């Protein structure tokens, strides 16, 4: 077998492989032998039919087609091994000539990542957001509004009331809007949600139950329906009922209903505490994004296009799964998205690039910082987690290996990001030892996990440089 290699850039090598006739003949004999094992040939034992006899029985073309596939795959695998290459993604191949059998193959190599002087990266910690009384009261008012109810009123409608009415809109002789029992809150947002111009609201204020109204409204030049743009529509309305939106009283009974506390003051304290927790989580997530983005921006990353393509395929596959879980046929859903198909693909490509580059730099960072997770620690964490679950919940957990990979990945991700935050903040811990990151584990117990958070798939035998690390949305 003759092999010629050519560097293509972007961490790719093209192999040109000329397969010897002997290798091709061996593949033909292998195909014929497998066929003879499956077929009952009179006068011969399974697997003992001479090659020439099998050719006569099934034909040269049948054997040659299967032999070509075997020889091609085997030749590429042998060439990759002979050249000492470590592919990072599926290898492409193309048969350019059948005699002699000549194959070209593009081999995506392992990415190269240089983090530079990442210890000098500094990302300031954001100032904590203060929670004032106005924010607390606004939150309580939002909760209170969710408990509002409609109360019929015997008076003309006011702004903010809810009307039930029959509404018809005509453009010349054509009906362009019709609803026999429209429930409409008298505010701009409700009009928009109902597919009506905001100007209709003013014509309903002052109407009482049983009253009728006729009025005209000119549609905007930018209205979504082109046939109505700039047109004047004549409306006829008959009011069936008027109701006001009534809020529950602000008292201790409301506090108990909203948060199972006894007083309004306790409610305010609980709201403040909840808001503090949410803001802290949001700031933590934002800080994680900032430090990882800073690490990516400072790094030099070179990877083959096949890695990015694989990430795009994974993202689109996840999208398809979500679409089908909602009861849609994927092909039908795509038809409905034709106008946005380009945007969907562009979004997937941008997301894939971000995911891939983050995974690559975090993988390299974990290697340089010697951050690992021991199997013993993972098993202890799983045991502690399982002990908090009911028997029924434990039965619903994934298999042991899958659970170990998932838990190990989360633990590794948390430690990697914790270490990165320490370095980028310039804290004393970052300048000290690595005991908190490298952990207390023996050589035989140290296991490389992949920090895959959304879809962990690393095995215990997989080296971190091959399995990689993914997104940074890691629970601590």
Coordinates of N, CA and C in Angstrom, one line a residue, residues 69-198:
X69 N -15.7 -2.0 -0.5 CA -16.0 -1.3 0.8 C -15.1 -1.7 1.9
X70 N -14.9 -3.0 2.0 CA -14.0 -3.6 3.0 C -12.6 -3.1 2.8
X71 N -12.1 -3.2 1.6 CA -10.7 -2.8 1.3 C -10.5 -1.3 1.5
X72 N -11.4 -0.5 1.1 CA -11.3 0.9 1.3 C -11.3 1.3 2.8
X73 N -12.2 0.8 3.5 CA -12.2 1.1 5.0 C -11.0 0.6 5.7
X74 N -10.6 -0.6 5.3 CA -9.4 -1.1 6.0 C -8.1 -0.4 5.6
X75 N -8.0 0.0 4.3 CA -6.8 0.8 3.8 C -6.7 2.1 4.5
X76 N -7.9 2.8 4.7 CA -7.8 4.1 5.4 C -7.4 4.0 6.8
X77 N -8.0 3.0 7.5 CA -7.7 2.7 8.9 C -6.2 2.4 9.0
X78 N -5.7 1.6 8.2 CA -4.3 1.2 8.2 C -3.4 2.4 7.9
X79 N -3.8 3.2 7.0 CA -3.0 4.4 6.6 C -2.9 5.4 7.8
X80 N -4.1 5.6 8.4 CA -4.1 6.6 9.6 C -3.2 6.1 10.7
X81 N -3.3 4.8 10.9 CA -2.4 4.2 12.0 C -0.9 4.2 11.6
X82 N -0.7 4.0 10.3 CA 0.7 4.0 9.8 C 1.4 5.4 9.9
X83 N 0.5 6.4 9.7 CA 1.0 7.8 9.7 C 1.0 8.3 11.1
X84 N 0.6 7.5 12.1 CA 0.5 8.0 13.5 C -0.4 9.2 13.7
X85 N -1.6 9.2 13.0 CA -2.5 10.3 13.2 C -3.6 9.9 14.2
X86 N -4.1 11.0 14.9 CA -5.2 10.8 15.9 C -6.3 11.7 15.4
X87 N -7.3 11.1 14.7 CA -8.4 11.9 14.2 C -9.3 12.4 15.3
X88 N -9.8 13.6 15.1 CA -10.7 14.2 16.1 C -12.1 14.2 15.7
X89 N -12.4 13.8 14.5 CA -13.8 13.8 14.0 C -13.8 12.7 12.9
X90 N -15.0 12.4 12.4 CA -15.1 11.4 11.3 C -14.3 11.7 10.1
X91 N -13.7 10.7 9.5 CA -12.8 10.9 8.4 C -13.6 10.8 7.1
X92 N -13.3 11.7 6.2 CA -14.0 11.6 4.9 C -13.1 10.9 3.9
X93 N -13.7 10.2 3.0 CA -12.9 9.5 2.0 C -13.6 9.5 0.6
X94 N -12.8 9.3 -0.4 CA -13.4 9.4 -1.8 C -12.5 8.4 -2.7
X95 N -13.2 7.5 -3.4 CA -12.5 6.7 -4.3 C -12.3 7.4 -5.6
X96 N -11.1 7.7 -6.0 CA -10.8 8.5 -7.2 C -10.5 7.6 -8.4
X97 N -10.1 6.3 -8.1 CA -9.7 5.4 -9.2 C -9.9 4.0 -8.7
X98 N -10.4 3.1 -9.6 CA -10.6 1.8 -9.2 C -9.5 0.8 -9.6
X99 N -8.7 1.2 -10.5 CA -7.6 0.3 -10.9 C -6.3 1.1 -11.3
X100 N -5.3 1.1 -10.4 CA -5.3 0.5 -9.1 C -6.2 1.3 -8.2
X101 N -6.8 0.6 -7.2 CA -7.7 1.3 -6.2 C -7.0 2.4 -5.5
X102 N -7.5 3.7 -5.8 CA -6.8 4.9 -5.2 C -7.9 5.7 -4.4
X103 N -7.5 6.0 -3.2 CA -8.4 6.7 -2.3 C -7.8 8.0 -1.8
X104 N -8.6 9.0 -1.7 CA -8.2 10.2 -1.0 C -9.0 10.3 0.3
X105 N -8.4 10.7 1.3 CA -9.1 10.8 2.6 C -8.6 12.0 3.4
X106 N -9.6 12.8 3.9 CA -9.3 14.0 4.7 C -9.4 13.6 6.1
X107 N -8.3 13.7 6.9 CA -8.2 13.3 8.3 C -8.2 14.6 9.1
X108 N -9.3 14.8 9.9 CA -9.3 16.0 10.9 C -8.4 15.6 12.1
X109 N -7.4 16.4 12.3 CA -6.4 16.2 13.4 C -6.9 16.8 14.7
X110 N -6.3 16.4 15.8 CA -6.6 17.0 17.1 C -6.4 18.5 17.0
X111 N -7.3 19.3 17.7 CA -7.1 20.8 17.7 C -5.8 21.2 18.4
X112 N -5.4 22.3 18.1 CA -4.2 22.9 18.8 C -4.8 24.2 19.5
X113 N -4.5 24.2 20.8 CA -5.0 25.4 21.7 C -3.8 25.9 22.5
X114 N -3.6 27.2 22.3 CA -2.5 27.9 23.1 C -3.3 28.9 23.9
X115 N -3.2 28.8 25.2 CA -4.0 29.7 26.1 C -3.1 31.0 26.4
X116 N -1.9 31.0 26.0 CA -1.1 32.1 26.2 C -0.8 32.3 27.7
X117 N -0.6 33.5 28.2 CA -0.4 33.8 29.6 C -1.8 34.0 30.3
X118 N -2.5 32.9 30.4 CA -3.9 33.0 31.0 C -3.9 33.4 32.4
X119 N -2.7 33.2 33.1 CA -2.7 33.7 34.5 C -2.8 35.2 34.7
X120 N -2.5 35.9 33.6 CA -2.6 37.4 33.7 C -3.9 37.9 33.3
X121 N -4.9 37.1 32.9 CA -6.2 37.5 32.6 C -6.9 38.0 33.9
X122 N -7.5 39.1 33.8 CA -8.3 39.6 35.0 C -9.7 40.0 34.5
X123 N -10.7 39.5 35.2 CA -12.1 39.9 35.0 C -12.6 40.3 36.3
X124 N -12.9 41.6 36.5 CA -13.4 42.1 37.8 C -14.7 41.5 38.1
X125 N -14.9 41.3 39.4 CA -16.1 40.8 39.9 C -17.2 41.9 39.9
X126 N -18.4 41.6 39.4 CA -19.4 42.7 39.3 C -19.9 43.1 40.7
X127 N -20.2 44.4 40.8 CA -20.7 44.9 42.1 C -22.1 44.3 42.3
X128 N -22.3 43.9 43.6 CA -23.6 43.3 43.9 C -24.8 44.3 43.7
X129 N -25.9 43.9 43.2 CA -27.0 44.7 42.9 C -27.8 44.9 44.2
X130 N -28.0 46.1 44.6 CA -28.8 46.4 45.9 C -30.3 46.2 45.6
X131 N -30.9 45.6 46.6 CA -32.4 45.4 46.5 C -33.1 46.4 47.4
X132 N -33.7 47.4 46.7 CA -34.4 48.4 47.5 C -35.9 48.1 47.8
X133 N -36.5 48.9 48.6 CA -37.9 48.6 49.0 C -38.8 48.7 47.7
X134 N -38.5 49.5 46.8 CA -39.4 49.7 45.6 C -39.4 48.4 44.8
X135 N -38.2 47.7 44.7 CA -38.1 46.4 44.0 C -38.9 45.4 44.7
X136 N -38.9 45.4 46.0 CA -39.6 44.4 46.8 C -41.1 44.6 46.6
X137 N -41.6 45.8 46.7 CA -43.0 46.1 46.6 C -43.5 45.8 45.2
X138 N -42.7 46.1 44.2 CA -43.0 45.8 42.8 C -43.2 44.3 42.6
X139 N -42.4 43.5 43.2 CA -42.5 42.1 43.1 C -43.8 41.6 43.7
X140 N -44.1 42.1 44.9 CA -45.3 41.7 45.6 C -46.5 42.1 44.8
X141 N -46.5 43.3 44.2 CA -47.6 43.7 43.4 C -47.8 42.8 42.2
X142 N -46.7 42.3 41.6 CA -46.8 41.4 40.5 C -47.5 40.1 40.9
X143 N -47.1 39.6 42.1 CA -47.7 38.4 42.6 C -49.2 38.6 42.9
X144 N -49.4 39.8 43.5 CA -50.8 40.2 43.9 C -51.7 40.2 42.6
X145 N -51.1 40.8 41.5 CA -51.9 40.9 40.3 C -52.3 39.5 39.7
X146 N -51.5 38.5 40.0 CA -51.8 37.2 39.5 C -53.0 36.6 40.2
X147 N -53.3 37.2 41.4 CA -54.5 36.7 42.1 C -55.7 37.6 41.8
X148 N -55.6 38.5 40.9 CA -56.7 39.4 40.6 C -57.9 38.6 40.0
X149 N -59.1 39.2 40.1 CA -60.3 38.6 39.5 C -61.2 39.6 38.9
X150 N -62.1 39.2 38.1 CA -63.0 40.1 37.4 C -64.3 40.2 38.2
X151 N -64.7 41.5 38.4 CA -66.0 41.7 39.1 C -66.9 42.6 38.2
X152 N -68.1 42.1 37.9 CA -69.0 42.9 37.0 C -69.3 44.2 37.7
X153 N -69.4 45.3 36.8 CA -69.7 46.6 37.3 C -70.9 47.2 36.5
X154 N -71.7 48.0 37.2 CA -72.9 48.6 36.5 C -72.6 50.1 36.3
X155 N -71.6 50.3 35.4 CA -71.2 51.7 35.1 C -70.5 51.7 33.8
X156 N -70.3 52.9 33.2 CA -69.6 52.9 31.9 C -68.1 52.4 32.1
X157 N -67.6 51.9 31.0 CA -66.2 51.3 31.0 C -65.2 52.4 31.2
X158 N -64.2 52.0 32.0 CA -63.0 52.9 32.2 C -61.7 52.2 31.7
X159 N -60.7 52.9 31.6 CA -59.4 52.3 31.2 C -59.0 51.3 32.2
X160 N -58.6 50.1 31.7 CA -58.2 49.0 32.5 C -59.3 48.0 32.8
X161 N -60.5 48.4 32.5 CA -61.6 47.4 32.6 C -61.5 46.3 31.5
X162 N -62.4 45.3 31.7 CA -62.4 44.2 30.7 C -63.9 44.2 30.1
X163 N -64.0 44.3 28.8 CA -65.3 44.3 28.1 C -65.4 42.9 27.5
X164 N -66.7 42.4 27.5 CA -67.0 41.3 26.6 C -68.0 41.9 25.6
X165 N -67.6 41.7 24.3 CA -68.4 42.4 23.2 C -68.4 41.6 21.9
X166 N -69.3 42.0 21.1 CA -69.3 41.5 19.7 C -68.7 42.6 18.9
X167 N -67.7 42.2 18.1 CA -66.9 43.3 17.3 C -66.8 42.8 15.9
X168 N -67.2 43.7 14.9 CA -67.0 43.4 13.5 C -66.4 44.6 12.8
X169 N -65.3 44.3 12.0 CA -64.7 45.4 11.3 C -64.8 45.1 9.8
X170 N -65.1 46.2 9.0 CA -65.3 46.0 7.6 C -64.5 47.0 6.8
X171 N -63.9 46.5 5.7 CA -63.2 47.4 4.7 C -64.0 47.3 3.4
X172 N -64.7 48.4 3.1 CA -65.7 48.4 2.1 C -66.8 47.3 2.4
X173 N -67.0 46.3 1.6 CA -68.0 45.3 1.9 C -67.4 44.0 2.5
X174 N -66.1 44.0 2.6 CA -65.4 42.8 3.1 C -65.2 42.9 4.6
X175 N -65.5 41.7 5.3 CA -65.3 41.6 6.8 C -63.9 41.3 7.0
X176 N -63.1 42.1 7.7 CA -61.7 41.9 7.9 C -61.4 41.6 9.4
X177 N -62.4 41.7 10.3 CA -62.3 41.3 11.7 C -63.7 41.0 12.2
X178 N -63.7 39.8 12.9 CA -65.0 39.4 13.5 C -64.8 38.5 14.7
X179 N -65.4 38.9 15.8 CA -65.4 38.1 17.0 C -66.7 38.3 17.7
X180 N -67.4 37.2 17.9 CA -68.7 37.2 18.5 C -68.7 37.4 20.0
X181 N -67.6 37.0 20.7 CA -67.5 37.2 22.2 C -66.1 37.5 22.5
X182 N -65.7 38.7 22.2 CA -64.3 39.1 22.4 C -64.2 39.6 23.9
X183 N -63.3 39.0 24.6 CA -63.0 39.6 26.0 C -61.7 40.4 25.8
X184 N -61.9 41.7 26.0 CA -60.8 42.7 25.7 C -60.6 43.6 26.9
X185 N -59.4 43.6 27.4 CA -59.0 44.5 28.5 C -58.7 45.8 27.8
X186 N -59.1 46.9 28.4 CA -58.9 48.2 27.8 C -57.5 48.8 28.1
X187 N -56.5 48.2 27.4 CA -55.2 48.7 27.5 C -54.5 48.3 26.1
X188 N -53.4 49.1 25.8 CA -52.8 48.9 24.5 C -52.3 47.5 24.2
X189 N -51.7 46.8 25.2 CA -51.2 45.5 25.0 C -52.3 44.5 24.6
X190 N -53.4 44.6 25.3 CA -54.5 43.7 25.0 C -55.0 43.9 23.6
X191 N -55.1 45.1 23.1 CA -55.5 45.4 21.7 C -54.6 44.7 20.8
X192 N -53.3 44.9 21.0 CA -52.3 44.3 20.1 C -52.4 42.8 20.1
X193 N -52.6 42.2 21.3 CA -52.7 40.7 21.4 C -54.0 40.2 20.6
X194 N -55.0 41.1 20.6 CA -56.2 40.7 19.9 C -56.2 40.9 18.4
X195 N -55.0 41.5 17.9 CA -54.9 41.8 16.5 C -55.6 43.0 16.1
X196 N -55.7 44.0 17.0 CA -56.4 45.2 16.7 C -55.5 46.4 16.8
X197 N -55.8 47.5 16.1 CA -55.0 48.7 16.3 C -55.3 49.3 17.8
X198 N -54.3 49.9 18.4 CA -54.4 50.4 19.7 C -55.5 51.5 19.8

